[in-house]
Each structure stands twice: as structure tokens, then as C-alpha cells.
Amino acid sequence: MRSFFCWTIVLLLSLPAVSQDLLSSKYTTAQLSQQLIPRVSWIPFPPAGDTAWTADKEVADAAVRKAERYLHYEWPGIPATTSLLIVRTGNRSDYQAIANRKREALATLLLAEIYEHKGRFIDDIINGVWSVCEESFWGASAHLPKGDSYAGLPDVADPFVELFSAETATLLAWVDYYVGSQLDAVSPQVRKRIYYETNRRIFEPLATKHHSWMGNSSSTGRRPNNWNPWICSNWLNAVLLLERDEHKRAAAVQQVLRTLDNFLNPYPADGGCDEGPGYWGAAAASLYDNISLLDLATHGAFSYVFQDTKVKKMAQFIYLAQISERYFLDFADADPQPGMDGMMIYRFGKAIGDPDMMRFGAFYYQDNKSAGTYHFFRQFFARFMQQEVKAAAKGLPLPRDTWWPDLQVMAARDRGGSAAGFYVAVKGGNNDESHNHNDIGNFIVYHNGLPVIIDVGRGTYTARTFSSKRYDIWFNRSDYHNLPDVNGYTQLAGARYKATDAAYQSAAGYSRMSMDIAAAYPEQAGIRQWRRSVRLDRGRAVHVTDSFALQAPGTFRQYLMTCYPVDVSRPGQLQIQDFVVTYPAGLLEASVEKVHLQQMEDEGIRQKWGDNIYRIILKAKAPVKEGEMELRITNSGSVQ
């Protein structure tokens, strides 16, 4: 097991990103043409009906039984008014529910035909292909460009590519690959339609127009997020399978590589994913999907990527960000309990040669015999590695100390290899990160793997989530994180609102992170300095110390979030389950409020934390210009 810690204070330095061009500089387009296996002879996985598919009869029979429910399926259309909900009510779920249901049905039918290969599902597959091809837009209504010219409906004359349109292209490409000859036996127009629609909606727009998710020309200065590798993995998958012109095929792959380098070049050297563990599955993990496909299409010509130090650290983030078996870091829009794709994680760990990651992936692997997901570029790999993963060693690394200097996040626990005792994590960074919350200086505390002081995380996405009204939503604001407001002012969004003078220290008995969070607040807050230090004294307590200096005497409130009821009846002491939080009673007075979860946006919070969230308010009793206050969190038992 690794031990991730340092013994001396580490000061954060802002270093320029190094343009590695790790992917696109290895081969010229001409060399890439020589490396790529021609489409007509590329067999990435066994063909439909091959005995390799039925080696596990139980899996095959389950897939066929599931598909039989879709025989003679009535393929739904998507009304224009369902798309318009995104601008009328903010509802994006109804549109996506119909689109996802159709794709899930088509994927399930395809898998059954691959297993059985008797033609029993072909007519329904054809109907599914035709229905999807007749949709005006393959993406999500929430991803339509903003502006009056769209107003909730796509411009069919000007296609653009986003997450779900690219995924649809991949699904249709695998249909073409696996049952193409069976489709031709019915009518050559089916495969012709698949290529026509994919070329019109995906290949041509990507070859001729720059999309903002591609990176390298954004006026915001923000580096690309998970959209880049996620879309690229589907773009690559589709072009490798569908493009018959080998020159176009190689050129498109080279463009994918350049686009991926736009994601990889500015990625933090520490491998930290500011989008959190849940989005890691579409960020670093999607980069892995790309390399896996390229390796498969070139006899391993891209395996060198897995030896790159940054790529290895990007992979390892997923198990370094673990709190306990159930919980993971959930700063910003991350989920506290994200699903783990154990097979993909195992494969990624194997590729980079990390036994800890392999054990972690094997621990979370689930042999879901009825799976029908249409993320086929992962599922097909998984189908032929099940026995290996089932037999692999399983375990959770749970490192004692983790430090991401670029991400400015510290995580520490009482002892490595165990979720027992205290766990604390702290974040600095800036308020312009991907999926940002205004949360500079926020911290969380867990004990025995269960939450005590929490980051609420994100709610259900609506039209407001990624709009100018994002910070009108309560759980995105700093006053619903474990942070102060000062003179009535909360933190603001933007790259200029950030932590400064961040430092980290770790030794056998403690881990500590400190930073000045004054710059995260507007000038009107009147803060000269607000230095926050969060320290884990192993086996004893968590200390949060704020040393502050204001320009003039002022007021402030310190907030704490928890999912448990709080007793504030004793001055200087908060009781949260079996935990005591002490605070300076001479300086602060305590109250608590129940956060009522009643909006559509709150539903995601309710699913994660239950019906009730509690906000503790520690309010300054009188105006003060400077001082120091400490919160001390101790345990007198165990959380039930």
C-alpha cells in the first residue's frame, strides 16, 4: 500500500501548464494511417454469434430475456413541447427520459441479437434505428445553445455535437458493426441511413467547426472539462467503425488526438479532478476509453500513454478521493455516493500497472448479468474479462494522507488502510472551477466512514444549474457550506475569487492545511485577512482555526452543515449525534435551522442525505475588527 504524505510544509506555486501533446505528436497523419488497422479487417471483438459470446450461458440467457420485453416495441417520439420544457419550466428530465429509454431498448435488442444471432430481434432493431435517425436532435434539450434563435428547439440546419448526440453515434456504429449484414438483407437503406445521419450530425460538424468543449480557443481561459474526452471517446468509436474512407478515418483520428491533447495539456500535474469522483468516470476514465480503443485499433501503438506520470496520477485520483466504502469526496457538484464502474477501474489500474487500483476496481466490480447499458466501449471490454476480475485480489487502499497541490485539496485520516476514526478533507482552489460551488476554504469531517460535517453536494440539474442564475441556488452558495459570511457578504464566483498562501503539512501525528480565504469575498466585505487552518490530530480531534482581520469592526456568521439534528442548548458546545463541537461562547452564539427540501432542484439532495439537512449558524455577538476562533470536533462514541 502506498503512503501519500509529506513531512514539510508545501507552498502552492502557480506554474504554467506544459504542452506535452502526448497523443498528437507521436505520429503524423501518414504514420497514423499505417498504424490503424483498416476498417474492413478490424475485428475489435468477436463477431455476433461467435461462441465466445455464449461461454457464459447465464449472461447470454439473461440478455435475451431482457430483450424479449422489447419485441414489437412501440418506439416513442419526442414532442417539440417536451423539448420546450427546458425554457418553460426548467425541466430537462422528461426529454432525457424518452431519449434514454429508446437508446436503452435499442442497445438491449442489439446485445440479444449478438448472443442469439437468429434474426429474431432484427425488425425491432431496424425500427429503433429508424426512430432514432428521425429525431430532430440526438442530444439533450438542456445542452441546446442559449439564445432566442433556439428557445428550446434545435436548429436542424446547423447541427452541433454534445455529450448525448456523440453517444448516440456510438450506439448506431455498433449496430452497423454487429448486425450490418443482417440489416442489408432487409434493406441497404438502413446502414446507409446510419452513416448519413452520423456523418451529417457528428463527423462533418466536428471536421468543419470548432466546438467550445474542444478547448484551445475559449475566451474564458477555463480548461476543458469532462465533455472533451467523453465526446472524443464516442467520436473516435463511431469514426473507427463507420468511416469507409481510410484517409478521412485517419484524419478524424488525428483530430481526436489533437482535441484530447487540449484536455490533457492543461490538466493539473497532480492528476486531481476538480469535478469530483462522479465526474472522474467521464473525465480521466474517458481519456482511458480513448486510449483503449486506439490500442485496439492499432495493435497497441498507444500503450506508451499509460507510462506517463500525469496519466497515472489522473487514474489514481479515484481511489485517493475515497472516504469509506460508501462515501467519496463531494466538493462542488460531486456526489457523496457515486457509482463505481469496478471493471473499468480495474482495467485502467492494470494498464498503468497499479495493484492498488486493480484491487479497488475488483472490490467494486458487480457481475450484473442483465446489464443493457449503451456505453458499449466499456461494456464489450468487460464481457471478456469477467473471470479475471472475479478472481482478482480485492481491497480498498484508503491512504492515510493525500495531497493534491494543484487542486489545493488535502485529505487525511487517523490511520491508513482503515475508515475507522476521523477523516477530514479541505479545499482551496478558486471559484471558477468546473461544476463550481463558491466553497473556498470548505472542509468535511467523517468518522468511522460516516458523515459528521458535510458538503451538501449538488441537487437535481435544471435550467438554472448552468445559467447566470447558478448561484441563486442555495446549495451552490458559500453560506450553505462550512464557511463564514462577513458583513453580510458571501463568496463570489470567478477565477479572481480564490485561496491564497495555501500550505500543507503532514507528520505521524497530524495533517494540516491552511490558506487565506479573504480573496474569495468581494471587497465590500472589508476583509484584510481570513486565514483558515484545518488540522487533524490523529486519534483525537479535528481543529478548525480562523485568524481574521477586518478593515473596520464588523460582524460575521460561521456556518456548518450536517445531516443530523443538532443540540445548541449549551453555550460553547454543539452536540451532533455522538460528536461535540466546541466554539468560543464569548465570541459566538449558536442557532440551528432545518433546511426544507421542497423544490425540484432539492430532490438530488434528498436522495443523498435524506429528508432533512441542518445548518448551524455561529453568529458574532458584537462587531469585532480582528481575532481568532477555534472549532474543535471530538467524538465520545460512534455514529449509529
XYZ file of C-alpha atoms in Angstrom:
640
model
C 0.000 0.000 0.000
C 1.232 3.460 -0.823
C 1.683 6.169 1.785
C 0.782 9.580 0.377
C 2.234 12.193 2.690
C 4.989 14.731 3.105
C 6.904 15.862 6.142
C 7.407 19.531 5.444
C 5.238 22.483 4.578
C 4.492 22.678 0.870
C 3.660 26.133 -0.521
C 1.499 26.248 -3.631
C 3.040 27.815 -6.698
C 1.142 28.714 -9.848
C 3.100 27.014 -12.590
C 2.343 27.339 -16.323
C 0.833 24.295 -17.960
C 3.266 22.246 -20.026
C 2.077 21.456 -23.542
C 3.030 17.815 -23.825
C 0.950 16.993 -26.902
C 1.399 13.457 -25.630
C -1.123 11.990 -28.061
C -0.980 14.037 -31.265
C 2.806 14.415 -31.517
C 3.645 10.707 -31.582
C 2.532 10.015 -35.158
C 1.941 12.143 -38.235
C -1.333 11.557 -40.052
C 0.536 9.474 -42.621
C 2.149 7.379 -39.869
C -1.187 7.053 -38.147
C -2.674 5.710 -41.385
C -0.063 2.969 -41.294
C -0.758 2.189 -37.642
C -4.545 1.972 -37.954
C -5.973 -1.413 -38.830
C -8.150 -0.904 -41.946
C -11.837 -0.796 -41.170
C -12.678 -3.849 -43.294
C -10.226 -6.037 -41.371
C -10.622 -4.551 -37.890
C -12.274 -7.025 -35.510
C -12.259 -5.338 -32.099
C -14.415 -8.038 -30.508
C -15.744 -11.433 -31.624
C -18.469 -11.216 -34.293
C -22.127 -11.791 -33.480
C -22.949 -15.409 -32.857
C -19.352 -16.363 -32.037
C -19.100 -18.993 -29.325
C -17.078 -16.539 -27.211
C -20.314 -14.665 -26.547
C -22.134 -17.698 -25.165
C -19.316 -19.020 -22.975
C -21.318 -17.724 -20.022
C -24.750 -19.113 -20.832
C -26.352 -17.438 -17.812
C -25.299 -13.992 -19.032
C -26.454 -14.718 -22.572
C -29.842 -16.048 -21.464
C -30.413 -13.027 -19.206
C -29.655 -10.618 -22.073
C -32.074 -12.427 -24.374
C -34.851 -12.494 -21.763
C -34.463 -8.780 -21.178
C -34.662 -8.049 -24.919
C -37.790 -10.129 -25.347
C -39.644 -7.413 -23.434
C -38.884 -5.081 -26.345
C -40.198 -7.313 -29.137
C -42.803 -5.296 -31.083
C -41.806 -2.229 -29.049
C -43.679 0.994 -29.804
C -40.865 3.488 -30.315
C -41.922 6.843 -28.840
C -41.420 10.186 -30.489
C -40.201 13.249 -28.615
C -42.745 16.072 -28.890
C -41.479 19.590 -29.515
C -43.250 20.745 -26.368
C -41.203 18.259 -24.317
C -38.049 19.916 -25.606
C -39.567 23.319 -24.820
C -39.889 22.402 -21.136
C -36.258 23.406 -20.649
C -37.146 27.058 -21.291
C -40.711 26.989 -19.990
C -40.236 25.271 -16.623
C -36.544 24.378 -16.415
C -37.394 20.652 -16.643
C -34.774 18.662 -18.548
C -35.666 15.234 -17.207
C -38.778 14.490 -19.292
C -36.946 14.942 -22.594
C -33.976 12.856 -21.496
C -36.214 10.107 -20.107
C -37.760 9.450 -23.525
C -34.439 9.621 -25.377
C -32.662 7.359 -22.890
C -35.486 4.828 -22.882
C -35.244 4.463 -26.668
C -31.471 4.030 -26.635
C -31.612 1.547 -23.791
C -34.172 -0.508 -25.742
C -32.064 -0.457 -28.906
C -28.912 -1.445 -27.018
C -30.717 -4.289 -25.269
C -32.076 -5.625 -28.556
C -28.628 -5.433 -30.149
C -26.986 -7.381 -27.326
C -29.617 -10.090 -27.551
C -29.088 -10.440 -31.295
C -25.304 -10.657 -30.772
C -25.842 -13.514 -28.322
C -28.630 -15.377 -30.115
C -27.876 -14.358 -33.730
C -31.026 -15.838 -35.234
C -32.518 -12.647 -36.648
C -35.350 -12.669 -34.122
C -34.648 -9.098 -32.989
C -33.673 -7.533 -36.338
C -37.009 -5.943 -37.224
C -37.198 -4.239 -33.850
C -33.589 -3.087 -34.203
C -34.423 -1.592 -37.599
C -37.415 0.210 -36.115
C -35.217 1.520 -33.310
C -32.537 2.748 -35.712
C -35.148 4.436 -37.885
C -36.830 6.077 -34.912
C -33.554 7.451 -33.569
C -32.499 8.670 -37.019
C -35.766 10.572 -37.365
C -35.224 12.535 -34.141
C -34.577 16.217 -34.783
C -31.760 16.238 -32.237
C -29.731 13.406 -30.727
C -28.661 15.383 -27.688
C -30.284 16.753 -24.547
C -32.586 19.758 -24.596
C -30.549 21.204 -21.715
C -27.489 21.276 -23.977
C -29.079 23.349 -26.732
C -27.280 26.646 -27.344
C -28.676 29.542 -25.373
C -30.386 32.433 -27.125
C -33.658 33.468 -28.701
C -32.789 31.821 -32.021
C -33.069 28.404 -30.341
C -35.521 28.961 -27.487
C -35.685 25.304 -26.531
C -35.706 23.703 -30.006
C -32.771 22.571 -32.167
C -31.753 24.169 -35.455
C -31.753 21.107 -37.699
C -29.887 23.024 -40.417
C -26.934 23.698 -38.117
C -26.033 20.536 -36.161
C -23.681 20.764 -33.204
C -22.204 17.964 -31.157
C -22.652 17.463 -27.423
C -22.495 14.544 -24.992
C -25.559 12.516 -25.861
C -25.512 13.068 -29.607
C -21.997 11.609 -29.631
C -23.152 8.657 -27.518
C -25.971 8.015 -29.987
C -23.449 7.873 -32.822
C -21.523 5.176 -30.940
C -24.650 3.094 -30.399
C -25.574 3.231 -34.087
C -21.988 2.420 -35.068
C -22.049 -0.808 -33.043
C -25.412 -1.703 -34.575
C -23.824 -1.294 -38.006
C -20.763 -3.323 -36.999
C -22.536 -6.265 -35.417
C -25.681 -6.740 -37.482
C -24.891 -4.765 -40.634
C -25.151 -7.727 -42.972
C -28.482 -8.685 -41.417
C -29.730 -5.139 -41.946
C -28.602 -5.264 -45.593
C -30.559 -8.461 -46.068
C -33.698 -6.496 -45.236
C -32.758 -3.238 -46.978
C -29.453 -1.466 -47.755
C -31.144 1.789 -46.800
C -30.789 1.110 -43.053
C -26.978 1.207 -42.927
C -26.960 3.990 -45.481
C -29.185 5.995 -43.139
C -26.930 5.269 -40.141
C -23.876 6.677 -41.927
C -25.763 9.601 -43.475
C -27.170 10.792 -40.147
C -23.934 10.212 -38.231
C -21.877 11.984 -40.872
C -24.313 14.922 -41.022
C -24.771 15.303 -37.262
C -21.322 14.273 -35.960
C -18.465 13.828 -38.425
C -18.977 16.915 -40.619
C -19.700 19.379 -37.775
C -16.607 18.178 -35.906
C -14.414 18.386 -39.008
C -15.553 21.878 -40.008
C -16.454 23.782 -36.819
C -14.760 24.402 -33.512
C -16.893 23.426 -30.537
C -16.209 25.087 -27.196
C -15.704 21.749 -25.403
C -12.740 21.042 -27.682
C -10.666 23.648 -25.855
C -7.741 25.785 -27.015
C -9.803 28.767 -28.150
C -12.015 29.588 -25.185
C -12.167 33.237 -24.172
C -12.895 32.233 -20.575
C -9.457 30.725 -20.035
C -11.032 27.705 -18.355
C -9.541 24.376 -19.341
C -11.826 21.763 -20.948
C -13.812 19.531 -18.620
C -15.198 16.002 -18.972
C -17.106 16.881 -22.136
C -13.860 16.765 -24.088
C -12.730 13.160 -23.512
C -16.297 11.872 -23.156
C -17.338 13.189 -26.558
C -13.989 12.237 -28.091
C -14.364 8.624 -26.960
C -17.684 8.386 -28.776
C -16.466 10.331 -31.808
C -13.450 8.016 -32.050
C -15.575 4.913 -31.579
C -18.014 5.946 -34.295
C -15.417 7.023 -36.854
C -13.339 3.852 -36.415
C -16.400 1.681 -37.044
C -18.329 3.677 -39.659
C -15.950 5.715 -41.817
C -15.206 3.773 -45.022
C -12.791 6.332 -46.463
C -9.449 5.431 -44.834
C -7.985 8.905 -45.448
C -10.939 10.570 -43.726
C -10.757 7.965 -40.978
C -7.093 8.670 -40.211
C -7.609 12.437 -40.416
C -10.519 12.243 -37.982
C -8.484 10.151 -35.537
C -5.666 12.712 -35.717
C -8.193 15.461 -34.956
C -9.437 13.457 -31.979
C -5.857 13.226 -30.703
C -5.346 16.984 -31.004
C -8.612 17.592 -29.188
C -7.663 15.205 -26.399
C -4.329 16.993 -26.002
C -6.316 20.191 -25.384
C -7.790 18.358 -22.396
C -4.591 16.688 -21.254
C -2.065 19.522 -21.654
C -3.579 21.913 -19.067
C -4.741 19.144 -16.742
C -3.153 19.535 -13.276
C 0.125 17.683 -12.903
C -1.153 16.179 -9.631
C -3.932 14.381 -11.516
C -6.657 15.966 -9.392
C -10.180 16.092 -10.872
C -11.892 19.297 -9.739
C -15.197 17.854 -10.990
C -15.056 15.164 -8.324
C -15.125 11.344 -8.258
C -18.501 11.072 -10.004
C -17.331 13.106 -12.986
C -13.953 11.334 -12.974
C -15.808 8.492 -14.674
C -16.361 10.777 -17.677
C -13.069 12.707 -17.442
C -9.879 10.733 -16.748
C -11.778 7.488 -17.286
C -12.982 8.680 -20.695
C -9.395 9.516 -21.610
C -8.698 5.886 -20.804
C -11.582 4.813 -23.073
C -9.935 6.680 -25.941
C -6.545 5.072 -25.404
C -8.106 1.604 -25.036
C -9.897 1.997 -28.360
C -6.788 3.346 -30.060
C -4.743 0.434 -28.751
C -7.360 -1.963 -30.047
C -7.356 -0.297 -33.487
C -3.548 -0.123 -33.825
C -2.163 -3.306 -32.258
C -1.136 -1.383 -29.135
C 0.527 1.668 -30.714
C -0.733 3.927 -27.904
C 0.174 1.852 -24.864
C 3.031 4.287 -24.174
C 0.455 6.768 -22.846
C -0.091 4.645 -19.747
C 3.522 5.201 -18.673
C 3.060 8.955 -18.473
C 3.273 10.213 -14.883
C 0.357 12.624 -15.197
C -1.903 9.997 -16.766
C -1.086 7.618 -13.910
C -1.963 10.265 -11.334
C -5.202 11.063 -13.174
C -6.123 7.389 -12.897
C -5.253 7.102 -9.207
C -7.458 10.048 -8.232
C -10.498 7.794 -7.975
C -9.231 5.729 -5.064
C -7.355 8.594 -3.421
C -10.660 10.507 -3.239
C -12.365 7.747 -1.258
C -13.590 8.365 2.278
C -15.003 4.919 3.026
C -16.700 2.061 1.238
C -19.872 4.147 0.798
C -18.593 7.724 0.610
C -16.274 9.806 -1.548
C -15.169 13.441 -1.638
C -18.067 15.560 -2.863
C -16.812 19.122 -3.189
C -18.664 21.228 -5.789
C -21.090 19.202 -7.970
C -19.672 15.845 -6.923
C -21.869 13.150 -5.366
C -21.066 11.754 -1.919
C -22.014 8.258 -3.082
C -21.112 7.977 -6.778
C -21.405 4.682 -8.575
C -18.119 2.889 -9.241
C -17.518 1.109 -12.561
C -15.325 -1.569 -11.000
C -14.428 -3.283 -14.273
C -13.285 -0.082 -15.979
C -11.283 0.944 -12.890
C -9.638 -2.485 -12.756
C -8.710 -2.264 -16.435
C -7.297 1.257 -16.029
C -5.299 0.142 -12.994
C -3.930 -2.811 -14.932
C -2.935 -0.551 -17.828
C -0.886 1.763 -15.589
C 0.496 -1.115 -13.514
C -1.101 -0.107 -10.196
C -2.051 -3.096 -7.995
C -3.896 -0.827 -5.515
C -6.167 0.470 -8.263
C -6.756 -3.051 -9.556
C -7.776 -4.256 -6.078
C -10.010 -1.204 -5.701
C -11.721 -1.884 -9.047
C -12.157 -5.585 -8.279
C -13.737 -4.648 -4.938
C -16.482 -2.648 -6.697
C -16.983 -4.971 -9.633
C -20.546 -6.223 -9.892
C -21.462 -9.080 -12.189
C -24.651 -7.520 -13.497
C -25.926 -10.230 -15.779
C -28.857 -8.169 -17.031
C -26.867 -5.029 -17.861
C -28.009 -3.321 -21.048
C -26.205 -0.011 -20.955
C -25.377 1.511 -24.321
C -21.894 2.664 -23.231
C -20.580 -0.173 -25.321
C -16.952 0.899 -25.490
C -16.730 -0.187 -21.832
C -19.238 -2.991 -21.822
C -17.654 -5.029 -24.610
C -14.271 -4.972 -22.878
C -15.974 -6.076 -19.676
C -17.726 -9.050 -21.291
C -14.414 -10.830 -21.860
C -12.643 -10.010 -18.562
C -15.239 -11.103 -16.030
C -13.469 -14.240 -14.863
C -10.188 -12.390 -14.404
C -11.771 -9.693 -12.257
C -13.807 -12.157 -10.219
C -10.610 -13.994 -9.318
C -8.560 -10.847 -8.663
C -7.479 -9.629 -5.221
C -9.917 -7.127 -3.731
C -9.406 -4.292 -1.273
C -9.574 -0.583 -0.519
C -6.243 1.292 -0.294
C -7.598 4.131 1.935
C -4.275 6.034 2.099
C -3.558 7.907 5.332
C -2.662 11.192 3.653
C -3.413 12.582 0.211
C -2.355 15.977 -1.098
C -3.173 17.479 -4.472
C -1.040 20.660 -4.661
C -2.532 21.874 -7.963
C -6.091 21.125 -6.960
C -5.349 22.523 -3.476
C -7.119 19.709 -1.675
C -5.950 17.819 1.404
C -7.441 14.572 2.695
C -6.281 12.784 5.859
C -7.470 10.010 8.130
C -6.497 8.669 11.533
C -4.719 5.662 10.055
C -4.079 4.341 6.595
C -5.895 1.309 5.291
C -8.924 1.811 7.530
C -12.027 4.004 7.596
C -12.079 3.813 11.407
C -11.692 7.084 13.253
C -11.649 10.599 11.864
C -11.368 11.608 8.220
C -11.044 15.243 7.181
C -10.737 16.940 3.782
C -10.172 20.620 2.963
C -10.185 22.552 -0.299
C -8.679 25.774 -1.595
C -8.584 26.480 -5.320
C -10.743 29.136 -6.958
C -14.393 29.811 -7.673
C -14.193 29.246 -11.418
C -13.594 25.512 -11.364
C -15.641 23.128 -13.472
C -19.012 22.458 -11.824
C -18.015 25.127 -9.315
C -19.584 25.913 -5.969
C -18.464 29.006 -4.085
C -16.613 26.975 -1.482
C -13.039 28.187 -0.960
C -11.882 27.005 2.466
C -14.645 24.438 2.852
C -13.982 21.261 4.824
C -15.734 17.993 5.670
C -15.428 15.640 8.643
C -16.347 11.932 8.729
C -15.928 9.358 11.483
C -15.858 5.587 11.065
C -16.724 6.158 7.424
C -19.927 8.099 8.147
C -20.640 11.830 7.774
C -20.462 14.376 10.595
C -19.830 17.771 8.955
C -20.803 17.538 5.293
C -20.576 19.167 1.918
C -24.160 19.015 0.687
C -23.048 18.499 -2.925
C -25.349 19.075 -5.869
C -29.052 18.799 -6.336
C -31.040 17.864 -9.427
C -29.928 19.678 -12.573
C -32.419 22.107 -14.065
C -32.257 25.022 -16.496
C -30.877 27.256 -13.721
C -27.961 24.947 -12.923
C -25.703 26.095 -15.755
C -27.130 29.560 -16.268
C -26.449 33.055 -14.946
C -28.711 32.110 -12.016
C -26.496 29.251 -10.852
C -25.591 30.990 -7.591
C -29.189 31.782 -6.789
C -29.440 28.058 -5.973
C -28.831 27.636 -2.250
C -26.512 24.631 -2.314
C -24.100 26.394 -4.693
C -23.626 29.365 -2.329
C -20.876 29.685 0.266
C -23.349 30.297 3.111
C -24.552 26.696 2.716
C -21.013 25.372 3.053
C -18.810 25.210 6.122
C -17.665 28.792 5.711
C -18.225 32.272 7.115
C -20.057 35.219 5.643
C -18.551 38.578 6.584
C -20.529 41.807 6.998
C -23.366 40.043 5.199
C -21.262 39.148 2.137
C -20.744 35.645 0.785
C -18.111 34.395 -1.638
C -18.426 35.283 -5.326
C -17.916 33.222 -8.474
C -14.956 33.740 -10.775
C -11.272 32.907 -11.062
C -10.218 36.028 -9.113
C -12.053 34.729 -6.030
C -9.587 32.195 -4.696
C -7.439 30.910 -1.873
C -4.014 32.479 -1.382
C -0.912 31.454 0.579
C -2.087 27.853 0.787
C 0.187 25.465 2.656
C 0.162 21.797 3.689
C 1.974 19.858 6.365
C 1.836 16.246 7.500
C 3.637 14.121 10.084
C 2.982 10.959 12.054
C 0.566 12.588 14.492
C -1.228 15.157 12.384
C -2.074 16.622 8.961
C -2.844 20.280 8.392
C -3.810 22.649 5.600
C -4.008 26.421 5.869
C -4.863 29.228 3.467
C -6.088 32.804 3.347
C -9.664 32.857 2.024
C -10.074 36.665 2.084
C -9.725 36.942 -1.702
C -12.752 34.674 -2.180
C -15.003 37.504 -0.931
C -15.868 40.858 -2.532
C -14.022 43.998 -1.447
C -17.214 45.261 0.223
C -16.841 42.509 2.836
C -13.957 44.541 4.247
C -11.625 41.590 4.905
C -7.901 42.241 5.214
C -7.102 38.639 6.093
C -9.020 35.495 6.947
C -6.539 32.696 7.486
C -8.140 29.313 7.943
C -6.277 26.296 9.295
C -7.800 22.814 9.413
C -5.842 20.209 11.356
C -6.431 16.538 12.079
C -4.801 15.406 15.311
C -4.827 11.681 14.664
C -6.970 9.703 17.041
C -8.028 12.793 18.975
C -9.783 15.703 17.270
C -10.268 17.989 14.296
C -9.380 21.668 14.801
C -10.622 24.498 12.558
C -8.923 27.786 13.425
C -9.765 31.132 11.794
C -7.475 34.120 12.347
C -9.064 37.217 10.897
C -8.500 40.937 10.472
C -11.141 43.290 9.081
C -10.710 46.831 7.813
C -13.120 48.062 10.478
C -15.152 46.425 13.248
C -17.717 44.169 11.603
C -19.898 41.121 12.009
C -19.745 37.608 10.659
C -21.507 34.273 10.816
C -19.796 30.888 10.614
C -21.929 28.140 9.052
C -21.683 24.377 9.493
C -23.720 21.814 7.545
C -24.755 18.405 8.852
C -27.336 15.724 8.106
C -28.136 15.172 11.800
C -30.218 17.160 14.322
C -28.103 19.494 16.473
C -28.418 20.428 20.146
C -27.279 24.047 20.682
C -28.659 24.444 24.205
C -25.254 24.589 25.932
C -23.222 27.756 25.184
C -19.850 26.907 23.688
C -20.883 23.405 22.687
C -22.769 21.805 19.806
C -23.951 18.216 20.140
C -24.235 16.312 16.841
C -25.048 12.669 17.495
C -22.033 11.413 19.480
C -19.883 14.367 18.466
C -19.148 17.584 20.303
C -18.145 20.761 18.502
C -16.742 23.326 20.931
C -16.656 27.019 19.990
C -15.783 30.269 21.827
C -19.023 31.147 23.625
C -17.741 34.601 24.489
C -17.439 35.471 20.800
C -20.232 33.464 19.159
C -23.830 32.480 19.760
C -25.305 29.387 18.153
C -28.567 28.576 16.420
C -29.666 25.886 14.007
C -32.163 25.790 11.167
C -33.659 22.908 9.247
C -33.239 23.318 5.504
C -36.577 22.484 3.887
C -36.110 20.402 0.741
C -39.105 21.165 -1.401
C -38.009 22.352 -4.843
C -37.356 20.175 -7.885
C -33.675 21.130 -7.570
C -33.620 19.779 -3.999
C -34.554 16.228 -4.995
C -30.951 15.214 -5.612
C -30.037 16.418 -2.103
C -32.874 14.392 -0.572
C -31.719 11.252 -2.385
C -28.218 11.616 -0.901
C -28.836 12.838 2.637
C -32.459 12.055 3.490
C -35.329 14.404 4.159
C -33.527 16.826 6.461
C -30.408 18.962 6.250
C -29.354 21.154 9.172
C -27.457 24.433 9.013
C -25.658 25.578 12.168
C -25.163 29.334 12.465
C -22.459 30.675 14.782
C -23.030 34.421 14.857
C -20.617 37.007 16.249
C -22.189 38.591 19.340
C -20.732 42.040 18.690
C -18.749 43.833 15.974
C -15.086 42.886 16.027
C -12.109 44.037 13.975
C -9.675 41.179 14.469
C -9.306 37.983 16.419
C -9.077 34.211 16.351
C -11.651 31.486 16.858
C -11.314 27.729 17.001
C -13.828 24.963 16.462
C -12.833 21.621 17.944
C -14.615 18.428 16.911
C -14.318 15.392 19.164
C -16.064 12.045 19.475
C -17.472 10.404 22.573
C -18.821 7.253 20.945
C -19.700 6.052 17.483
C -22.268 7.169 14.935
C -25.145 4.726 14.654
